[in-house]
Each structure stands twice: as C-alpha cells, then as structure tokens.
PDB file of C-alpha atoms in Angstrom:
ATOM      1  CA  MET A   1      -0.022   0.277  -0.123  1.00 88.00           C
ATOM      2  CA  TYR A   2       0.962   3.628  -0.582  1.00 91.00           C
ATOM      3  CA  ALA A   3       0.399   6.631   1.692  1.00 88.00           C
ATOM      4  CA  HIS A   4      -0.010   9.067  -1.129  1.00 91.00           C
ATOM      5  CA  PRO A   5       0.466   8.565  -5.157  1.00 93.00           C
ATOM      6  CA  PHE A   6       3.152  10.460  -5.411  1.00 93.00           C
ATOM      7  CA  SER A   7       5.488   7.895  -6.001  1.00 94.00           C
ATOM      8  CA  ALA A   8       7.369   6.407  -8.826  1.00 95.00           C
ATOM      9  CA  ASP A   9       6.432   2.872  -7.698  1.00 96.00           C
ATOM     10  CA  TYR A  10       2.643   3.541  -7.590  1.00 96.00           C
ATOM     11  CA  TRP A  11       2.652   5.125 -11.058  1.00 97.00           C
ATOM     12  CA  ARG A  12       4.299   1.837 -12.237  1.00 96.00           C
ATOM     13  CA  ASP A  13       1.661  -0.235 -10.725  1.00 96.00           C
ATOM     14  CA  ALA A  14      -0.623   1.993 -12.290  1.00 97.00           C
ATOM     15  CA  SER A  15       0.600   1.817 -15.602  1.00 97.00           C
ATOM     16  CA  ARG A  16       0.708  -2.502 -15.136  1.00 96.00           C
ATOM     17  CA  GLU A  17      -2.943  -2.563 -15.123  1.00 97.00           C
ATOM     18  CA  VAL A  18      -3.880  -1.529 -18.432  1.00 96.00           C
ATOM     19  CA  ARG A  19      -2.099  -3.684 -19.469  1.00 95.00           C
ATOM     20  CA  ASP A  20      -3.409  -7.055 -17.013  1.00 96.00           C
ATOM     21  CA  LEU A  21      -6.559  -8.397 -18.592  1.00 96.00           C
ATOM     22  CA  ARG A  22      -8.004  -9.171 -14.883  1.00 95.00           C
ATOM     23  CA  LYS A  23      -8.233  -5.923 -14.495  1.00 97.00           C
ATOM     24  CA  LEU A  24      -9.450  -5.025 -17.581  1.00 97.00           C
ATOM     25  CA  LEU A  25     -11.924  -7.776 -17.845  1.00 97.00           C
ATOM     26  CA  PHE A  26     -13.265  -6.180 -14.050  1.00 97.00           C
ATOM     27  CA  SER A  27     -13.505  -2.346 -15.062  1.00 97.00           C
ATOM     28  CA  ALA A  28     -15.296  -3.690 -18.740  1.00 97.00           C
ATOM     29  CA  LEU A  29     -17.926  -5.724 -16.351  1.00 97.00           C
ATOM     30  CA  MET A  30     -17.767  -2.151 -13.914  1.00 97.00           C
ATOM     31  CA  ILE A  31     -18.944  -0.359 -17.018  1.00 97.00           C
ATOM     32  CA  ALA A  32     -21.797  -2.792 -17.564  1.00 96.00           C
ATOM     33  CA  LEU A  33     -23.080  -1.576 -14.330  1.00 97.00           C
ATOM     34  CA  CYS A  34     -22.627   1.407 -14.499  1.00 96.00           C
ATOM     35  CA  ILE A  35     -25.090   1.305 -17.640  1.00 94.00           C
ATOM     36  CA  VAL A  36     -26.971  -1.161 -15.447  1.00 95.00           C
ATOM     37  CA  LEU A  37     -27.383   1.232 -12.000  1.00 95.00           C
ATOM     38  CA  ALA A  38     -28.336   4.261 -14.857  1.00 92.00           C
ATOM     39  CA  GLN A  39     -32.341   2.631 -15.162  1.00 92.00           C
ATOM     40  CA  VAL A  40     -32.338   2.515 -10.945  1.00 95.00           C
ATOM     41  CA  PRO A  41     -34.307   5.426  -9.743  1.00 95.00           C
ATOM     42  CA  SER A  42     -32.674   8.674  -7.960  1.00 95.00           C
ATOM     43  CA  VAL A  43     -33.792   9.282  -4.705  1.00 94.00           C
ATOM     44  CA  PRO A  44     -34.456  12.256  -3.850  1.00 94.00           C
ATOM     45  CA  LEU A  45     -33.382  14.356  -0.671  1.00 92.00           C
ATOM     46  CA  PHE A  46     -34.273  17.729   0.238  1.00 84.00           C
ATOM     47  CA  GLY A  47     -33.270  21.190  -1.085  1.00 82.00           C
ATOM     48  CA  GLY A  48     -33.394  19.747  -5.027  1.00 87.00           C
ATOM     49  CA  ALA A  49     -30.528  17.195  -4.163  1.00 93.00           C
ATOM     50  CA  LYS A  50     -30.567  13.253  -5.390  1.00 94.00           C
ATOM     51  CA  VAL A  51     -28.284  10.867  -5.636  1.00 95.00           C
ATOM     52  CA  THR A  52     -27.676   8.941  -8.201  1.00 95.00           C
ATOM     53  CA  TRP A  53     -25.557   5.005  -8.146  1.00 96.00           C
ATOM     54  CA  GLY A  54     -23.176   5.137 -10.622  1.00 96.00           C
ATOM     55  CA  PHE A  55     -20.756   6.294  -8.796  1.00 97.00           C
ATOM     56  CA  LEU A  56     -20.312   2.999  -6.840  1.00 97.00           C
ATOM     57  CA  ALA A  57     -19.112   1.161  -9.822  1.00 97.00           C
ATOM     58  CA  ARG A  58     -16.682   3.945 -10.473  1.00 98.00           C
ATOM     59  CA  SER A  59     -15.935   3.713  -6.790  1.00 98.00           C
ATOM     60  CA  VAL A  60     -15.273   0.003  -7.039  1.00 98.00           C
ATOM     61  CA  CYS A  61     -13.456   0.655 -10.693  1.00 98.00           C
ATOM     62  CA  ALA A  62     -11.133   3.091  -9.087  1.00 98.00           C
ATOM     63  CA  LEU A  63     -10.234   0.915  -5.874  1.00 97.00           C
ATOM     64  CA  VAL A  64      -8.928  -2.623  -8.108  1.00 97.00           C
ATOM     65  CA  CYS A  65      -7.766  -0.783 -11.764  1.00 97.00           C
ATOM     66  CA  GLY A  66      -5.708   2.267 -10.515  1.00 97.00           C
ATOM     67  CA  PRO A  67      -5.764   6.159 -12.044  1.00 98.00           C
ATOM     68  CA  LEU A  68      -4.370   5.601 -14.952  1.00 98.00           C
ATOM     69  CA  LEU A  69      -6.933   2.592 -16.310  1.00 98.00           C
ATOM     70  CA  GLY A  70      -9.750   4.289 -14.244  1.00 98.00           C
ATOM     71  CA  LEU A  71      -9.132   7.193 -17.006  1.00 98.00           C
ATOM     72  CA  VAL A  72     -10.017   4.867 -20.328  1.00 98.00           C
ATOM     73  CA  PHE A  73     -13.056   3.707 -17.925  1.00 98.00           C
ATOM     74  CA  GLY A  74     -14.659   6.862 -17.112  1.00 97.00           C
ATOM     75  CA  PHE A  75     -14.147   7.823 -20.661  1.00 98.00           C
ATOM     76  CA  VAL A  76     -15.353   4.498 -21.951  1.00 97.00           C
ATOM     77  CA  GLU A  77     -18.136   4.866 -19.422  1.00 97.00           C
ATOM     78  CA  ASP A  78     -19.577   7.840 -20.885  1.00 96.00           C
ATOM     79  CA  ILE A  79     -19.128   7.708 -24.006  1.00 96.00           C
ATOM     80  CA  LEU A  80     -21.157   4.197 -24.379  1.00 95.00           C
ATOM     81  CA  GLY A  81     -23.869   5.431 -21.829  1.00 93.00           C
ATOM     82  CA  PHE A  82     -24.505   7.853 -23.893  1.00 93.00           C
ATOM     83  CA  ILE A  83     -24.101   5.594 -26.565  1.00 93.00           C
ATOM     84  CA  LEU A  84     -26.718   3.437 -25.340  1.00 91.00           C
ATOM     85  CA  GLN A  85     -29.102   5.783 -23.662  1.00 86.00           C
ATOM     86  CA  PRO A  86     -28.493   9.305 -24.747  1.00 84.00           C
ATOM     87  CA  THR A  87     -30.376  12.801 -23.061  1.00 79.00           C
ATOM     88  CA  GLY A  88     -29.823  15.419 -25.306  1.00 79.00           C
ATOM     89  CA  ASP A  89     -26.791  16.290 -27.182  1.00 82.00           C
ATOM     90  CA  PHE A  90     -23.462  14.896 -26.258  1.00 92.00           C
ATOM     91  CA  PHE A  91     -21.013  17.425 -24.518  1.00 95.00           C
ATOM     92  CA  PRO A  92     -17.333  16.293 -23.819  1.00 96.00           C
ATOM     93  CA  GLY A  93     -17.409  17.866 -21.019  1.00 97.00           C
ATOM     94  CA  TYR A  94     -19.691  15.702 -19.258  1.00 96.00           C
ATOM     95  CA  THR A  95     -16.909  12.850 -20.517  1.00 97.00           C
ATOM     96  CA  LEU A  96     -14.365  14.916 -18.701  1.00 98.00           C
ATOM     97  CA  SER A  97     -16.115  15.042 -15.786  1.00 97.00           C
ATOM     98  CA  THR A  98     -16.909  12.037 -15.462  1.00 97.00           C
ATOM     99  CA  MET A  99     -13.166  10.435 -15.779  1.00 98.00           C
ATOM    100  CA  ALA A 100     -12.147  13.745 -13.719  1.00 98.00           C
ATOM    101  CA  GLY A 101     -14.201  12.040 -10.949  1.00 98.00           C
ATOM    102  CA  VAL A 102     -12.927   8.424 -11.215  1.00 98.00           C
ATOM    103  CA  LEU A 103      -9.531  10.004 -10.822  1.00 98.00           C
ATOM    104  CA  VAL A 104     -10.267  11.741  -7.804  1.00 98.00           C
ATOM    105  CA  TYR A 105     -11.571   7.858  -6.465  1.00 98.00           C
ATOM    106  CA  ALA A 106      -8.452   6.521  -8.005  1.00 98.00           C
ATOM    107  CA  LEU A 107      -6.468   8.711  -5.745  1.00 98.00           C
ATOM    108  CA  CYS A 108      -7.746   8.054  -2.798  1.00 97.00           C
ATOM    109  CA  PHE A 109      -8.340   4.229  -2.844  1.00 97.00           C
ATOM    110  CA  TYR A 110      -6.302   2.570  -5.283  1.00 97.00           C
ATOM    111  CA  ARG A 111      -3.215   1.029  -3.485  1.00 95.00           C
ATOM    112  CA  ALA A 112      -4.599   3.073  -0.165  1.00 94.00           C
ATOM    113  CA  ARG A 113      -5.935   2.063   3.302  1.00 92.00           C
ATOM    114  CA  ILE A 114      -8.879   2.828   3.226  1.00 93.00           C
ATOM    115  CA  THR A 115     -10.127   4.646   6.140  1.00 93.00           C
ATOM    116  CA  VAL A 116     -13.985   6.101   6.731  1.00 94.00           C
ATOM    117  CA  LEU A 117     -12.275   9.968   6.835  1.00 95.00           C
ATOM    118  CA  ARG A 118     -10.688   8.988   3.237  1.00 95.00           C
ATOM    119  CA  ILE A 119     -14.039   7.803   1.720  1.00 97.00           C
ATOM    120  CA  VAL A 120     -15.556  11.457   3.243  1.00 97.00           C
ATOM    121  CA  LEU A 121     -12.671  13.076   1.642  1.00 97.00           C
ATOM    122  CA  ALA A 122     -13.083  11.613  -2.157  1.00 98.00           C
ATOM    123  CA  ASN A 123     -16.747  12.731  -2.126  1.00 97.00           C
ATOM    124  CA  LEU A 124     -16.300  15.824  -0.495  1.00 98.00           C
ATOM    125  CA  VAL A 125     -13.562  16.801  -3.470  1.00 98.00           C
ATOM    126  CA  VAL A 126     -15.491  14.635  -6.241  1.00 98.00           C
ATOM    127  CA  ASN A 127     -18.917  16.328  -5.726  1.00 98.00           C
ATOM    128  CA  LEU A 128     -16.999  19.989  -4.804  1.00 97.00           C
ATOM    129  CA  LEU A 129     -14.491  20.369  -7.324  1.00 97.00           C
ATOM    130  CA  VAL A 130     -15.754  17.354 -10.478  1.00 97.00           C
ATOM    131  CA  ASN A 131     -19.624  18.087  -9.750  1.00 97.00           C
ATOM    132  CA  ALA A 132     -19.993  21.434  -8.519  1.00 97.00           C
ATOM    133  CA  LEU A 133     -17.189  23.353 -10.064  1.00 98.00           C
ATOM    134  CA  MET A 134     -16.562  21.870 -13.424  1.00 98.00           C
ATOM    135  CA  GLY A 135     -20.600  21.410 -13.359  1.00 97.00           C
ATOM    136  CA  SER A 136     -21.324  24.850 -13.616  1.00 97.00           C
ATOM    137  CA  LEU A 137     -18.807  25.105 -16.291  1.00 97.00           C
ATOM    138  CA  TRP A 138     -20.469  22.887 -18.936  1.00 97.00           C
ATOM    139  CA  ASN A 139     -24.027  24.704 -17.657  1.00 96.00           C
ATOM    140  CA  LEU A 140     -22.248  27.904 -18.010  1.00 97.00           C
ATOM    141  CA  MET A 141     -21.017  26.966 -21.503  1.00 96.00           C
ATOM    142  CA  LEU A 142     -24.315  24.667 -22.772  1.00 95.00           C
ATOM    143  CA  ARG A 143     -26.813  27.393 -21.239  1.00 94.00           C
ATOM    144  CA  GLY A 144     -24.905  30.628 -20.281  1.00 95.00           C
ATOM    145  CA  GLY A 145     -26.269  32.953 -17.670  1.00 95.00           C
ATOM    146  CA  VAL A 146     -23.290  33.694 -14.149  1.00 96.00           C
ATOM    147  CA  TYR A 147     -21.083  31.185 -13.295  1.00 97.00           C
ATOM    148  CA  TRP A 148     -22.364  31.771  -9.318  1.00 96.00           C
ATOM    149  CA  GLY A 149     -25.699  31.147 -10.702  1.00 96.00           C
ATOM    150  CA  TRP A 150     -24.744  28.495 -11.504  1.00 97.00           C
ATOM    151  CA  PHE A 151     -22.492  26.771  -8.410  1.00 97.00           C
ATOM    152  CA  LEU A 152     -23.771  28.009  -5.965  1.00 97.00           C
ATOM    153  CA  PRO A 153     -26.976  25.895  -6.098  1.00 96.00           C
ATOM    154  CA  SER A 154     -24.989  23.501  -7.816  1.00 96.00           C
ATOM    155  CA  LEU A 155     -22.221  23.655  -4.219  1.00 96.00           C
ATOM    156  CA  GLY A 156     -25.881  23.012  -2.287  1.00 95.00           C
ATOM    157  CA  LYS A 157     -26.997  20.068  -3.697  1.00 96.00           C
ATOM    158  CA  ASN A 158     -23.574  18.670  -3.753  1.00 96.00           C
ATOM    159  CA  LEU A 159     -22.932  19.117  -0.261  1.00 96.00           C
ATOM    160  CA  VAL A 160     -26.211  17.330   1.002  1.00 96.00           C
ATOM    161  CA  THR A 161     -25.082  14.265  -0.790  1.00 97.00           C
ATOM    162  CA  VAL A 162     -21.443  13.728   0.300  1.00 96.00           C
ATOM    163  CA  LEU A 163     -22.800  11.970   3.837  1.00 96.00           C
ATOM    164  CA  PRO A 164     -25.670   9.906   1.636  1.00 96.00           C
ATOM    165  CA  LYS A 165     -22.675   8.996  -0.732  1.00 97.00           C
ATOM    166  CA  THR A 166     -19.799   8.021   1.953  1.00 96.00           C
ATOM    167  CA  LEU A 167     -22.333   5.735   3.990  1.00 96.00           C
ATOM    168  CA  VAL A 168     -23.650   3.345   0.865  1.00 97.00           C
ATOM    169  CA  ILE A 169     -19.512   3.246  -0.115  1.00 97.00           C
ATOM    170  CA  TYR A 170     -18.674   2.062   2.829  1.00 95.00           C
ATOM    171  CA  VAL A 171     -21.847  -0.429   3.394  1.00 95.00           C
ATOM    172  CA  LEU A 172     -20.633  -1.078  -0.692  1.00 96.00           C
ATOM    173  CA  PHE A 173     -16.707  -1.607   0.619  1.00 96.00           C
ATOM    174  CA  GLN A 174     -17.411  -3.560   4.153  1.00 93.00           C
ATOM    175  CA  ALA A 175     -18.866  -5.727   2.015  1.00 93.00           C
ATOM    176  CA  LEU A 176     -16.726  -5.880  -1.104  1.00 94.00           C
ATOM    177  CA  LEU A 177     -13.067  -5.649   0.465  1.00 93.00           C
ATOM    178  CA  PRO A 178     -12.969  -8.954   2.229  1.00 91.00           C
ATOM    179  CA  ILE A 179     -13.861 -11.116  -1.133  1.00 93.00           C
ATOM    180  CA  LEU A 180     -11.541  -8.144  -3.638  1.00 94.00           C
ATOM    181  CA  GLN A 181      -8.795  -9.116  -0.644  1.00 91.00           C
ATOM    182  CA  GLN A 182      -9.603 -12.775  -1.420  1.00 90.00           C
ATOM    183  CA  MET A 183      -9.214 -12.899  -5.704  1.00 91.00           C
ATOM    184  CA  GLY A 184      -5.862 -10.936  -5.027  1.00 89.00           C
ATOM    185  CA  VAL A 185      -6.845  -7.543  -6.584  1.00 91.00           C
ATOM    186  CA  ILE A 186      -6.901  -5.424  -3.844  1.00 92.00           C
ATOM    187  CA  PRO A 187      -3.893  -5.463  -0.779  1.00 88.00           C
ATOM    188  CA  ARG A 188      -5.890  -6.678   3.426  1.00 83.00           C
ATOM    189  CA  GLN A 189      -7.676  -3.804   4.510  1.00 77.00           C
ATOM    190  CA  LEU A 190      -9.938  -4.343   7.089  1.00 72.00           C
ATOM    191  CA  ASP A 191      -8.847  -4.480  11.263  1.00 70.00           C
ATOM    192  CA  GLU A 192      -8.801  -7.126  12.632  1.00 68.00           C
ATOM    193  CA  LYS A 193     -13.029  -7.189  13.908  1.00 71.00           C
ATOM    194  CA  GLY A 194     -13.345  -6.750  10.272  1.00 72.00           C
ATOM    195  CA  ARG A 195     -13.899  -3.116   9.547  1.00 78.00           C
ATOM    196  CA  LEU A 196     -12.959  -0.265   7.836  1.00 83.00           C
ATOM    197  CA  PRO A 197     -10.361   1.661  10.234  1.00 80.00           C
ATOM    198  CA  LEU A 198     -12.435   5.326  11.119  1.00 83.00           C
ATOM    199  CA  ILE A 199      -8.576   7.717  10.225  1.00 78.00           C
TER     200      ILE A 199
END
C-alpha cells in the first residue's frame, strides 16, 4: 500500500493495470454495471438534491484498477452510456467530468489504506471540484448565464449528498473488500474486527 500517490512506484503499479487482462475485464464489468445502475431510480433529498448510483461502480473500479485504467474506464463508460442511453446532445465536458471523478476516487482508494475519513474526503472532492465547479462551467457553456448562478445552487446540492454517498460506499466496501482481498486484486484493508478503520 502507498500513503500517497506521489511516488514512481505507485504510477508503475498503476501503469501495469492497463495491461492486466483481469483488470481490463473487471473494468468492462464495471462499465456494464454503470449502465445498469443508470436505470435505477435516483433517491431525492431535500433542496432538490438527489443521489444517483453510477458512483458505486466508478468507486469500485477506481479502487481495483487505479488512476490510469480508471481514466480509460471513465472515457469509455461515458461514451458508451451516451450511445446506449442518449439524454440530449453529446458534450465532451461531461466525459471529462466522469473521467475526473474516477481519477479522484482512484487517487484516494487505489493501493491505499481505506478509511472512513478517506471515503468522506474522496466524496467531498468529487462533489465540490468535479460536480459543482466543473459541472457549473459546463452549464455556463451550454446554457449561458452567470457562473455563480450555476455554482451556488450546485454547491448546496452536492454538499447535501456527501454523507449519503459516503455511507453507501462504506457499506459497499465493507461487503466487497473481503471478496476483493481473496481475489488478490487489492491489499488487505479490514482491521482485526473485520471493519474499516475510521482514520
């Protein structure tokens, strides 16, 4: 495991994943899961916020496959998802956002010691930097108006979803990590009681 992604060994490991057949197949499975999850109804929260479910497959793919294969995954997932389920005109900014979100999850989870705090921080960065900051820029480019008029409402909605998304990822990881460890695709994560540490 690595304490941070700022080492040559980390990126050498990440580059190997792009050539690993098991990881390529795993990422393809996660793309299929994203497309299925897009059909699951979102959960409305207060203030117009809602939780959709694609982040679950993206976070698991990032955990197992790392940042480089994660970027490829994000690109293919967004393009394929648009082809299979178009929701208006194609805009490459949304593809960049999908790739950036997977990259953030990968930098937080891949070959790292997974903790509750790390899950919170990953969701906070994705929601604020990718969803709110980048998403508001795309809305400005597509629909016009004033940047802050898009950003402030988006910021509020994204802050509301941080804790629910954290809770769902925690439950998912708690269930999946033992299986992924047995498969040998991630390092050992759970403490002696079989739980994720807090920090």
